[in-house]
Amino acid sequence: MLTKVIEQSKIDHFAKWMERADKIVIVAHVGPDGDAIGSSLGLWHFLNTQDKDVNIIVPNAFPDFLRWMPGSKDILLYDRYKEFADKLIAEADVICCLDFNAISRIDAMAEAVLASPARKILIDHHLNPEDFCRIIISHPEISSTSELVFRLICRMGYFDDITKSGAECIYTGMMTDTGGFTYNSNNREIYFIISELLSKGIDKDDIYRKVYNTYSESRLRLMGHVLSQMKVYPDHRAALITLTKKEQSHFNYIRGDSEGFVNIPLSIKNVVFSCFLREDTEKPMIKVSLRSVGSFPCNRLAAEFFNGGGHLNASGGEFYGTLEEAKKVLELALEKFKPLLNAKG
Ligand code: 5GP
Ligand code: MN
């Protein structure tokens, strides 16, 4: 049995909205990841079984390694179909905001979502949710939004309506937000949920291969190149990897190719903090990805130095300037956080 994580009043409230709603829109954060797409599709498959008119809208494209997911072809990209998406958002009865805590995380869609008269619900696991939804289901102690979607559906009494496709999507989000169950994954109920998803006929080993082992040759060569340039800061127990636009074009970079790179330096003994700086191809900025093991708070460093945030062990931000400047800022941050980086635990 699962613990009742989500408050009963919120389950009842959403169930009531759902019964009355015809048109439901699901939105997730910019640069959608496995959990953003997994939780959205997990909810989408379920709402389809309830004969709702459901649409998923995300601000921009998601990585190729998520395209196998059932239903992914129906996801609407706001940067390509703005007009149609605006109409759906404006006419929705209910909008479900998944896997983000701040309205700015849906980028250009924010205005339309805020302006819509739809009832809004937030389902998320990031710290400090902003107050833009009537129902706020926010559980930072839960490792993925996909797990929350599973819990919500079950608590409303609809476990039987979770299809194999829906289960595959929920599993994918749970898997990607825990690095294949290698971090944030000590809650035993995760494995109870996986067992329930397996009962729907999912092939978890196949899902792992589809997500993690379907890259191009050039992506693997890019990884080799990036790692050969890695800088380690032994006194700070930290490491930095970088990727310029020039290197991206040399290795035929496509969106998602550098997914997971930031975790690799953490496999070095005594490295507890890893930073990945990537020159963005769309905006004039450096995308910052941070990861840690143990108690080092990447989200604090992200907030103080890179205008970002996120989780304790996985966070990110944006830096408007050159790669060299971003590197200098990181080195300043490492100095400031040196005591914490060297703290035990
Ligand atoms: P990633 O490194 O995979 O891009 O992001 C890891 C986590 O950091 C995300 O799940 C999100 O919580 C957070 N994050 C990434 N980029 C940003 C950003 O620009 N702003 C904020 N506030 N959080 C971010
Ligand atoms: Mn997530």
CSV table of C-alpha atoms and ligand atoms in Angstrom, one decimal, residues 33 35 99 125-126 144-145 177 311, ligand 2:
chain,number,residue,atom,x,y,z
A,33,ASP,CA,12.8,16.6,-20.0
A,35,ASP,CA,9.7,13.9,-16.4
A,99,ASP,CA,6.7,19.7,-13.4
A,125,HIS,CA,8.0,18.5,-7.0
A,126,HIS,CA,10.2,21.7,-7.1
A,144,SER,CA,9.3,13.0,-9.9
A,145,THR,CA,6.1,14.7,-11.1
A,177,ASP,CA,14.4,12.2,-12.8
A,311,HIS,CA,16.7,20.8,-6.6
B,2,MN,MN,10.7,16.6,-12.6
